[in-house]
Coordinates of C-alpha atoms (C1' of nucleotides) in Angstrom, one line a residue:
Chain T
X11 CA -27.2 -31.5 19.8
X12 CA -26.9 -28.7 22.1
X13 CA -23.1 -29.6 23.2
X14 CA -22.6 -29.5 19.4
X15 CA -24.2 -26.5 19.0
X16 CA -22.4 -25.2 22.1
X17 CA -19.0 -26.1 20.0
X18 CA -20.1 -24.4 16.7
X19 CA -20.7 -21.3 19.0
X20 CA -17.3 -21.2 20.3
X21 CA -15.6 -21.6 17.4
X22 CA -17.7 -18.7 15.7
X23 CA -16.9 -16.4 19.3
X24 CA -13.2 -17.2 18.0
X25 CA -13.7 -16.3 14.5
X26 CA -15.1 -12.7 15.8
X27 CA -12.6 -12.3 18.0
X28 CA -9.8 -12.6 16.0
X29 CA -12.1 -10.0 13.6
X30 CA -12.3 -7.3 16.1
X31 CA -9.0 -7.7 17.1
X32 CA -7.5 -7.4 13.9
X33 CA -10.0 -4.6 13.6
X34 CA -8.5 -3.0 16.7
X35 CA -5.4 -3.2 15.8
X36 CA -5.7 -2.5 12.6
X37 CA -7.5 0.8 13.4
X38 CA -4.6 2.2 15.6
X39 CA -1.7 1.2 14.0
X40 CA -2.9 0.9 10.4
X41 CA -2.8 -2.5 7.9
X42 CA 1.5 -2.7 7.6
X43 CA 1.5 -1.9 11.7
X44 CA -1.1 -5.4 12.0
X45 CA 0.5 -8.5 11.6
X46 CA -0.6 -12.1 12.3
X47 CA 1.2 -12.6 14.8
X48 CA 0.5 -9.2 16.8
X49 CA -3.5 -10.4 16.7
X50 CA -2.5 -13.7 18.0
X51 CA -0.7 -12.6 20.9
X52 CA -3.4 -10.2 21.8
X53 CA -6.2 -12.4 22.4
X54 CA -3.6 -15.2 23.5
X55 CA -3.0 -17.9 20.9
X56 CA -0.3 -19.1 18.8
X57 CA -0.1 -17.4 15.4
X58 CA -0.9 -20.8 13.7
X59 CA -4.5 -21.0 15.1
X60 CA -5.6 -17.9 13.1
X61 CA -5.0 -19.9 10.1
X62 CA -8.0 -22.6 11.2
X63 CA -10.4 -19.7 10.8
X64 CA -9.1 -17.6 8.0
X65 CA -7.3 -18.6 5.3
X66 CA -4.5 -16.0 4.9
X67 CA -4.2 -12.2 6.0
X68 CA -5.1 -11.0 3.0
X69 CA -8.8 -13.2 4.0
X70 CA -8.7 -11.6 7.3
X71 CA -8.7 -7.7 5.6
X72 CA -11.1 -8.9 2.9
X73 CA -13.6 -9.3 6.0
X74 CA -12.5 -5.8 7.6
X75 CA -12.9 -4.4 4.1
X76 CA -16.8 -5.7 3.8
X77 CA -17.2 -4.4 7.7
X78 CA -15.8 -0.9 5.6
X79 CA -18.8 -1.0 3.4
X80 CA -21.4 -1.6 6.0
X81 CA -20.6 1.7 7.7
X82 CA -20.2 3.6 4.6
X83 CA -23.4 2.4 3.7
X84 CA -24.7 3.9 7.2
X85 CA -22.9 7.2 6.3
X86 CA -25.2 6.6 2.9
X87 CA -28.9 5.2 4.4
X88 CA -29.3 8.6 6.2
X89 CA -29.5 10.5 2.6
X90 CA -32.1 7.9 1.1
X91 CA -34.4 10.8 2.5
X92 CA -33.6 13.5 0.1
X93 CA -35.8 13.8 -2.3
X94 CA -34.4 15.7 -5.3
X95 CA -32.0 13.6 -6.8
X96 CA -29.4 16.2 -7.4
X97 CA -29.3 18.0 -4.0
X98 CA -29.1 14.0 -3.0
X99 CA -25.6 13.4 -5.2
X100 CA -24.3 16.4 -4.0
X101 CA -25.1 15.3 -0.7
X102 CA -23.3 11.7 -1.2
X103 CA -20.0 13.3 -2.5
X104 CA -20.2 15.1 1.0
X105 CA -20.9 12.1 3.5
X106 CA -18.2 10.3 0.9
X107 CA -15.5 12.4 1.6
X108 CA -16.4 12.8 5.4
X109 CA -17.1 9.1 5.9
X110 CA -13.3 9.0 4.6
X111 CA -11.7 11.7 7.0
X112 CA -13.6 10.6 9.5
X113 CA -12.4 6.6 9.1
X114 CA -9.3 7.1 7.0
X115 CA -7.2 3.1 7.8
X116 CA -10.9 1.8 6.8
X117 CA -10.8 4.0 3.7
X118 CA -7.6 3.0 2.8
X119 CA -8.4 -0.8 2.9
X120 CA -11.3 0.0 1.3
X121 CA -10.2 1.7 -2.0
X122 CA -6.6 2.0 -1.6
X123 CA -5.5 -1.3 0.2
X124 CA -3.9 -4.2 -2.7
X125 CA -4.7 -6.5 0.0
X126 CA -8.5 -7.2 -0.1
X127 CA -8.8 -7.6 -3.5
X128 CA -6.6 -10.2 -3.6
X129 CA -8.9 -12.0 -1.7
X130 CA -11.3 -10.7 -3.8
X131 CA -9.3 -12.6 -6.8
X132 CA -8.7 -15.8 -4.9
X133 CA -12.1 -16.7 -5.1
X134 CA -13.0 -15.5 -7.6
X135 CA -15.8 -18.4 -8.3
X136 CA -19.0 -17.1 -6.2
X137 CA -17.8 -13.7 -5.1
X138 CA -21.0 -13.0 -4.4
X139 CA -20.8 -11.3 -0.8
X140 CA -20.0 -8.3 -2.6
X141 CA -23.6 -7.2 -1.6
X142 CA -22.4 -4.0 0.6
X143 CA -20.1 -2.6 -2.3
X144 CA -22.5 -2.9 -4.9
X145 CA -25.0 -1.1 -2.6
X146 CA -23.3 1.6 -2.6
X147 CA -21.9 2.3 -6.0
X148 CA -25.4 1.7 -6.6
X149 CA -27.0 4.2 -4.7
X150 CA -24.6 6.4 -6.9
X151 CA -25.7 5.4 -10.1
X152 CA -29.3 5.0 -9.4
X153 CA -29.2 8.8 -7.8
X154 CA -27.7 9.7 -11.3
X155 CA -29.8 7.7 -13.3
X156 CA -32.8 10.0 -11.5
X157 CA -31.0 13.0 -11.8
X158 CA -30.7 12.1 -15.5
X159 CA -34.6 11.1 -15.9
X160 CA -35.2 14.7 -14.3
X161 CA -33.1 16.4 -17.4
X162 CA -29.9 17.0 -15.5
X163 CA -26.2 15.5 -16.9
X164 CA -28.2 15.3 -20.5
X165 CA -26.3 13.2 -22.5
X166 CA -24.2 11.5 -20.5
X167 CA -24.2 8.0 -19.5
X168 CA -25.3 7.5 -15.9
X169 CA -22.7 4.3 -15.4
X170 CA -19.6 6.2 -16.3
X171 CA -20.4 9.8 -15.1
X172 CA -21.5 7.7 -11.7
X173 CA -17.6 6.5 -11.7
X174 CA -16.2 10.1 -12.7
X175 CA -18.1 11.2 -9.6
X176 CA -16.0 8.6 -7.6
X177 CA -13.3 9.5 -9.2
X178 CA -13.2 12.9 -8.3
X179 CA -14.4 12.4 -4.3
X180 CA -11.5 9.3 -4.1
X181 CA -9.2 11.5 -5.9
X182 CA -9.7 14.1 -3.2
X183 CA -10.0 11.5 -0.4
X184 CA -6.9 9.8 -1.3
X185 CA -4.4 12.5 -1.8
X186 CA -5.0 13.4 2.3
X187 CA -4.9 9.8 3.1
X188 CA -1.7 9.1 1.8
X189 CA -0.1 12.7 2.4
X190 CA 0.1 14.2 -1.1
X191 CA -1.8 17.2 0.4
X192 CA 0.7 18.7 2.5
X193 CA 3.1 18.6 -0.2
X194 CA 1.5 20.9 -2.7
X195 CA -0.2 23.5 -0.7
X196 CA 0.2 25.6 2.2
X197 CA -3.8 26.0 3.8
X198 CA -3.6 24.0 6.5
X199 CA -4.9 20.1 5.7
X200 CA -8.2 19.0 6.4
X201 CA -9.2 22.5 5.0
X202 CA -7.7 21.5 1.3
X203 CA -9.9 18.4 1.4
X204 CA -13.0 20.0 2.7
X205 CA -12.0 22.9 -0.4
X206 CA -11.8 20.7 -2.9
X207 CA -15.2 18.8 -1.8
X208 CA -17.3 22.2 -1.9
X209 CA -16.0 22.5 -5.2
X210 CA -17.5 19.4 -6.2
X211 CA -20.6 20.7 -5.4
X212 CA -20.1 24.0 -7.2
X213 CA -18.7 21.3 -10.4
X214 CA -21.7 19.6 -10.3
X215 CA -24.2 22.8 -9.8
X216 CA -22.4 24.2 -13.1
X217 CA -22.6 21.1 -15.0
X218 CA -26.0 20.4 -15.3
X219 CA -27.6 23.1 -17.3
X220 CA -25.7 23.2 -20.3
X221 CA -25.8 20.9 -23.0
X222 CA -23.0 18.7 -24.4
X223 CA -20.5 20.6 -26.8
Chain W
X19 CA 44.0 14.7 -7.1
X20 CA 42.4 12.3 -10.5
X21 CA 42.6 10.0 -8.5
X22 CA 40.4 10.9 -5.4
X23 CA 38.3 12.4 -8.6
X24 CA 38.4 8.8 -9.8
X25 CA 37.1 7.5 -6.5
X26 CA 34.2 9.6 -6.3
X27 CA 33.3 9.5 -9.8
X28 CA 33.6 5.5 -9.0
X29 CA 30.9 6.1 -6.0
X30 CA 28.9 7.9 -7.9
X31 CA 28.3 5.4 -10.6
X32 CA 27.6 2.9 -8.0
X33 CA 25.2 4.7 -6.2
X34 CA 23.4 5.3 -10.2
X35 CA 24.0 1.8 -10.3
X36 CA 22.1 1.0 -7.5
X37 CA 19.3 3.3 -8.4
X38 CA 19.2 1.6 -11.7
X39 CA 19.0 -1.7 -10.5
X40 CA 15.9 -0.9 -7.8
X41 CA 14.4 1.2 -10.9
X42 CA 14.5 -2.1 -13.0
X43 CA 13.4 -4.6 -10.7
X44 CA 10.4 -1.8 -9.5
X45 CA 9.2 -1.7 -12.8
X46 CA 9.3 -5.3 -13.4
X47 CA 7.6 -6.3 -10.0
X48 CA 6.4 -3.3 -8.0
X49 CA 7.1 -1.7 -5.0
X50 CA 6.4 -5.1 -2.4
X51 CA 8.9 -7.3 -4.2
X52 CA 11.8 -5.0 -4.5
X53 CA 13.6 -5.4 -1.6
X54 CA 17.2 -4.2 -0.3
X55 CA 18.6 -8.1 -0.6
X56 CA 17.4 -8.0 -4.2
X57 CA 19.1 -5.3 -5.4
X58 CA 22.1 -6.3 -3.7
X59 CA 22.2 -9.7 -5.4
X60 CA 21.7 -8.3 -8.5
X61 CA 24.3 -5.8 -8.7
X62 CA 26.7 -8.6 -7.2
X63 CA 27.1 -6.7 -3.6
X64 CA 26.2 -7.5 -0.4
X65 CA 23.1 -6.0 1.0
X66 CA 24.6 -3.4 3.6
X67 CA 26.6 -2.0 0.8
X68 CA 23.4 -0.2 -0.4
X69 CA 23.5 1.4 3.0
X70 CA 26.5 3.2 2.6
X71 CA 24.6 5.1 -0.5
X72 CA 20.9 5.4 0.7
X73 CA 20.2 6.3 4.7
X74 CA 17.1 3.4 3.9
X75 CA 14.7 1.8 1.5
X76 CA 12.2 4.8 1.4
X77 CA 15.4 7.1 0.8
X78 CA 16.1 4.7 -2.7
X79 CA 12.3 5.1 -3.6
X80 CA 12.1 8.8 -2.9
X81 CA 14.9 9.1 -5.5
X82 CA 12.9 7.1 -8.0
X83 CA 9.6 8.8 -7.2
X84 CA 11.8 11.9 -8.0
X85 CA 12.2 10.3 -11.6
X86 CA 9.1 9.7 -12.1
X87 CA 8.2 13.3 -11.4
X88 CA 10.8 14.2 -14.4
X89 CA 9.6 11.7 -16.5
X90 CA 5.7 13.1 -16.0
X91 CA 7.4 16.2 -17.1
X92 CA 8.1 15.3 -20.3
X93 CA 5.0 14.1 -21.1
X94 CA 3.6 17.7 -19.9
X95 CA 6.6 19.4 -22.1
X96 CA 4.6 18.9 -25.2
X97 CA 1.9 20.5 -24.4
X98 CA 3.6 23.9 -23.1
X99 CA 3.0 25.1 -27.1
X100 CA -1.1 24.7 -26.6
X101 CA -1.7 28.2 -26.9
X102 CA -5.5 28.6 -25.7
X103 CA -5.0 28.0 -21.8
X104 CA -8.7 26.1 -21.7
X105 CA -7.4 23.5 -24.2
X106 CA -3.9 22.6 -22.8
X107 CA -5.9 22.1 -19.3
X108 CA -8.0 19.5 -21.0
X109 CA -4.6 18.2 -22.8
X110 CA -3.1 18.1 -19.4
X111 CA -5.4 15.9 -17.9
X112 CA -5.3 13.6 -20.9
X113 CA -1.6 13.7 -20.9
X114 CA -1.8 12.5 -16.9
X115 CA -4.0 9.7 -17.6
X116 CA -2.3 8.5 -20.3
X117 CA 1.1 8.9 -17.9
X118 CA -0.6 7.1 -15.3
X119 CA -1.6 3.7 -18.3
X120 CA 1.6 3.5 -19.2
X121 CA 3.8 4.1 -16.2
X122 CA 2.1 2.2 -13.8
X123 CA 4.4 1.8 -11.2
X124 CA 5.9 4.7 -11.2
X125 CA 2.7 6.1 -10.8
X126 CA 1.5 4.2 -8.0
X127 CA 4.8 5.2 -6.5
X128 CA 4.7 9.3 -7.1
X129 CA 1.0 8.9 -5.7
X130 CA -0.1 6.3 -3.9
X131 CA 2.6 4.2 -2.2
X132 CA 4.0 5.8 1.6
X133 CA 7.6 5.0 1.0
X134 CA 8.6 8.1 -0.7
X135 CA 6.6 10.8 1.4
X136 CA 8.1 8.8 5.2
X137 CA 11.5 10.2 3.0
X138 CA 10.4 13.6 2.7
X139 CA 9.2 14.0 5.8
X140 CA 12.3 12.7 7.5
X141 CA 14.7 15.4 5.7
X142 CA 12.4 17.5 6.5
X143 CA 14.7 21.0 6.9
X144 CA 15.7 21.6 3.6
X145 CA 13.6 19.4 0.7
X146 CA 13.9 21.9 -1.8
X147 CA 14.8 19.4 -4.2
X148 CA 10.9 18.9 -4.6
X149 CA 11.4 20.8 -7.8
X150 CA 10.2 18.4 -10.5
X151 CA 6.8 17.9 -8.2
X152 CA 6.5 21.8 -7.8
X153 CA 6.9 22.2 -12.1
X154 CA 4.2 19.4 -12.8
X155 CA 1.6 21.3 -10.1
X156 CA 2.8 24.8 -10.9
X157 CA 2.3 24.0 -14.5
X158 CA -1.5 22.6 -13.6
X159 CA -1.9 26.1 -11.6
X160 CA -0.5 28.3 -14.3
X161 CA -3.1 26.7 -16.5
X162 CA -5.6 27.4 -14.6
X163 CA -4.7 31.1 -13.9
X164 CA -4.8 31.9 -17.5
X165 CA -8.5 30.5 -17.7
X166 CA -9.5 32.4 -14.8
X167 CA -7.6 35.8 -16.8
X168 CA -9.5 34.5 -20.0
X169 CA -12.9 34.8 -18.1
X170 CA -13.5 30.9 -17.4
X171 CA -14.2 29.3 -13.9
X172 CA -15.4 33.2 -12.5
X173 CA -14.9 33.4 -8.9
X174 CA -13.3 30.1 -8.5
X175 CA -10.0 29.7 -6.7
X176 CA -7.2 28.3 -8.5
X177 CA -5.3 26.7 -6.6
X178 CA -8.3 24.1 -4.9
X179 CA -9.3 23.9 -8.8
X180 CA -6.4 22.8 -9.7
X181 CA -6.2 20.1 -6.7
X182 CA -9.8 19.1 -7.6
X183 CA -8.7 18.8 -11.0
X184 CA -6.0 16.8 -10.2
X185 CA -8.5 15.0 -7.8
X186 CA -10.4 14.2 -10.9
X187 CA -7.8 12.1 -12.7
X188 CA -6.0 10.9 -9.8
X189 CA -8.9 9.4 -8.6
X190 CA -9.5 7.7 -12.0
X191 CA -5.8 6.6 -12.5
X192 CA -5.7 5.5 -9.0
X193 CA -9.2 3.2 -9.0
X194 CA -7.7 1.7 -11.9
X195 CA -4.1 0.9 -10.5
X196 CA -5.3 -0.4 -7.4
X197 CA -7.7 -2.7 -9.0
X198 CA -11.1 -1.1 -8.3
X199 CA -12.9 -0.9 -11.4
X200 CA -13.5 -4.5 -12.5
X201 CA -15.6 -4.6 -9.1
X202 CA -17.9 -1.9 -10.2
X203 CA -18.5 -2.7 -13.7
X204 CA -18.7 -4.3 -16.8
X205 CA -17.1 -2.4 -19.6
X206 CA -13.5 -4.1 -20.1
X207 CA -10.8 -2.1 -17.7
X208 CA -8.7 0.5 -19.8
X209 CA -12.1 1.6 -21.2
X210 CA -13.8 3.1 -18.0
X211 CA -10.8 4.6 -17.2
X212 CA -10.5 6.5 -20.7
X213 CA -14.2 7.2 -20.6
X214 CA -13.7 9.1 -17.5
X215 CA -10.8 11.0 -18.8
X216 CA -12.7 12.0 -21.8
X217 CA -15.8 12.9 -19.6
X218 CA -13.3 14.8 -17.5
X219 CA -12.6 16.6 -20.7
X220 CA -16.8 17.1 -21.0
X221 CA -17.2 18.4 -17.6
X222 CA -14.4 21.0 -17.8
X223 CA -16.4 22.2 -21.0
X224 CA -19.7 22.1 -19.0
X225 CA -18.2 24.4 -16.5
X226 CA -16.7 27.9 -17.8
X227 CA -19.8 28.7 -19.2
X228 CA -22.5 29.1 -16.5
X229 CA -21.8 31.7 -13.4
X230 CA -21.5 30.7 -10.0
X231 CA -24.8 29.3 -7.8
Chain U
dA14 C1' -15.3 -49.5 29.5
dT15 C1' -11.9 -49.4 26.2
dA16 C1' -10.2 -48.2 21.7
dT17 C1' -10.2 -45.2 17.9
dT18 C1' -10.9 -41.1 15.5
dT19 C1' -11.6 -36.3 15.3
dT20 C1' -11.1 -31.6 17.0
dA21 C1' -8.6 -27.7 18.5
dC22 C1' -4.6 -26.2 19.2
dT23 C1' 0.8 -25.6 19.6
dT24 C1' 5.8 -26.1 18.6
dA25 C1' 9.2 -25.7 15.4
dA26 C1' 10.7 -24.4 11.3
dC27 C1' 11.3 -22.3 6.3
dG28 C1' 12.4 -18.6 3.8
dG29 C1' 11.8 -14.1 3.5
dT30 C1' 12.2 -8.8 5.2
dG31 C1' 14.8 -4.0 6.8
dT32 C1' 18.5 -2.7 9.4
dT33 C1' 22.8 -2.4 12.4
dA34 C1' 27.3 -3.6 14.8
dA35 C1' 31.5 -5.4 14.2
dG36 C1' 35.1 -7.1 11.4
dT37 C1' 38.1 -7.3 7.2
dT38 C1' 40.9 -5.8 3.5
dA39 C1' 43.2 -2.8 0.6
dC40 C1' 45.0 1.4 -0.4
dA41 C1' 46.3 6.7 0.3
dG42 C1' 49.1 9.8 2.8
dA43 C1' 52.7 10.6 6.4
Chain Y
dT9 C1' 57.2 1.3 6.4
dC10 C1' 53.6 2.6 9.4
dT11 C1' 48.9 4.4 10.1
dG12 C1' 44.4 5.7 9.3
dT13 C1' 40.6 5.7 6.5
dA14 C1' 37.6 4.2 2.9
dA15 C1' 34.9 0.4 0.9
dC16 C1' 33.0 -3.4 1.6
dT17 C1' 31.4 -8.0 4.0
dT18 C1' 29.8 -11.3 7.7
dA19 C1' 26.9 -12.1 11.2
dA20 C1' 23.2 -11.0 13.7
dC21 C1' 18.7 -8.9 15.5
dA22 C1' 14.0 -8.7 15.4
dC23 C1' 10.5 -9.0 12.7
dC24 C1' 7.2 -11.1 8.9
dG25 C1' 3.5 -14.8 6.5
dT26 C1' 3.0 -19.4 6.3
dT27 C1' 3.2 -24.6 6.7
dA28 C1' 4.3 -29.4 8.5
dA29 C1' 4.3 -32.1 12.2
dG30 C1' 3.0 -33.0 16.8
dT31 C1' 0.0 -33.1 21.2
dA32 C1' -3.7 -33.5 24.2
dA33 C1' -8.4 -33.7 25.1
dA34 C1' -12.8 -34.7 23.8
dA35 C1' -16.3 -37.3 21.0
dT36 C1' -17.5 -41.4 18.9
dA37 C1' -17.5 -46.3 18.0
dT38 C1' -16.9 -51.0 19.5

DNA sequence: ATATTTTACTTAACGGTGTTAAGTTACAGA
DNA sequence: TCTGTAACTTAACACCGTTAAGTAAAATAT
């Protein structure tokens, strides 16, 4: 039993430390930078032995990717507080886009990243551990949904203008994490980002009063 | 003299060659599974040939993402007659999406993938071949401007309305490219992503009206 | 206590990648 | 005819993800 036990420990010690190592890596150099064998020389085994406790890389960045959600969700938990649904939305497209300056190689895998959905696609059968992302796109669209049982967004449907909202926050947060800011503008980079968020708030302060055309 | 003329026209075609070749086998499977040796078996050379035409893979893909830029051009072209500024805005973000559907890869490539901005960055002194980039953006501006003279978006800057505009679409073309809207719904995929656009279109509508908070 | 199976891991290899140094061949100009 | 250069190739370096086969130790069965 507990020598057993003892065994089933170890090997789940393993499992974690190849996470967090990948995890360190992965957060200095970035997911291209992180290879298989790079983690397996760091916590000193062959390369092979990875592959007894994740199935391929792309399995390995699936579990970064759901580590991704958890702390989004944490940028998120701190705004179940606000009471008025809209001042709440405006306050998630804020924490969105700082959560993604703030953490940009975990955005990228996130949202960006081709890897973790792959995974995603491979099993395809259950997939049912998607608990973390669905808590959070759900915050979004039950924050709509009030907003839209108070009288604001009238008309719209709360599913859709919850994915607009992404939209427009990824939009912003993706440009600076793949360095399509610099490119276009001259203010100086985070600044264009941060811009482009306020007026998200001044978007959705102007949208909500009028009525559909 | 024709024949040094000869030679260089020669080198010239190859190099288009080359360009065509990694354009055709990007668009047939992406960025990741175009390499160097491909192309070079295709065109019936051997690999480090392609070197004595392109300084490196991203400088072949910066070409290509300068393509792209001239063939996103086009599709903004037609809409240079839409008289009323307000409407060719919501045109142009139609026109973008509808770019991004259709030209997948070359999408992903303008605005997602590194490759072609490590390019950029290593020229560096001059890049003032950007051109085609600055006309799509300066076109989105110029737009903008003329709603601002026309009295829409009072006291709103134009240049961070036109990057949150492009935001807007970028983020919906992007979610969709990189696979991240079967995760967060139901409706079958080209749909959200056109219901966006065309709530885009409703937001911009929402907006001119009302005066600042 | 010995024999057998299972567990945990490694070595070696396959087939790929981008890139560079060194070598070859053919041709233009002296 | 000789020489230098232009255009191209061969071979190699240092990586990559992944798999098949092998090893050594520990657990289990006889």
């Amino acid at each position: 039993m507990t020598i057993s036990n003892r065994k089933e420990r170890q090997k789940e010690e393993l499992k974690a430390k190849i996470l967090q190592t990948a995890k360190a890596l992965f957060m200095e150099r970035g997911y291209e930078e992180t290879s298989i064998r790079n983690i397996a020389e760091r916590i000193e085994y062959s390369p092979t032995t990875i592959y007894l406790y994740f199935k391929d890389k792309d399995d390995i960045f699936y579990a970064l990717h759901r580590e991704g959600f958890v702390l989004l969700n944490q940028y998120f938990r701190a705004l179940g507080h606000v009471e008025d649904p809209f001042e709440r939305l405006k306050a998630i497209a804020k924490a969105y886009v700082t959560f993604a300056l703030e953490n940009g190689e975990f955005y990228d895998l996130m949202f960006i990243i081709r890897s973790p959905m792959n995974a995603l696609e491979k099993e395809k059968k259950e997939e049912l551990d998607w608990e973390e992302g669905d808590r959070a796109f759900g915050f979004l669209v039950n924050t709509i949904e009030e907003c839209i049982a108070k009288g604001y967004f009238k008309g719209m449907n709360a599913e859709v203008l919850a994915f607009t909202t992404w939209s427009m926050v990824h939009g912003i947060c993706s440009l600076e994490i793949r360095n399509r800011c610099s490119v276009v503008s001259e203010l100086n980079q985070p600044n264009l980002a941060m811009r482009a968020c306020e007026m998200v708030n001044e978007i959705l302060n102007r949208m909500h009063t009028v009525s559909p055309s």
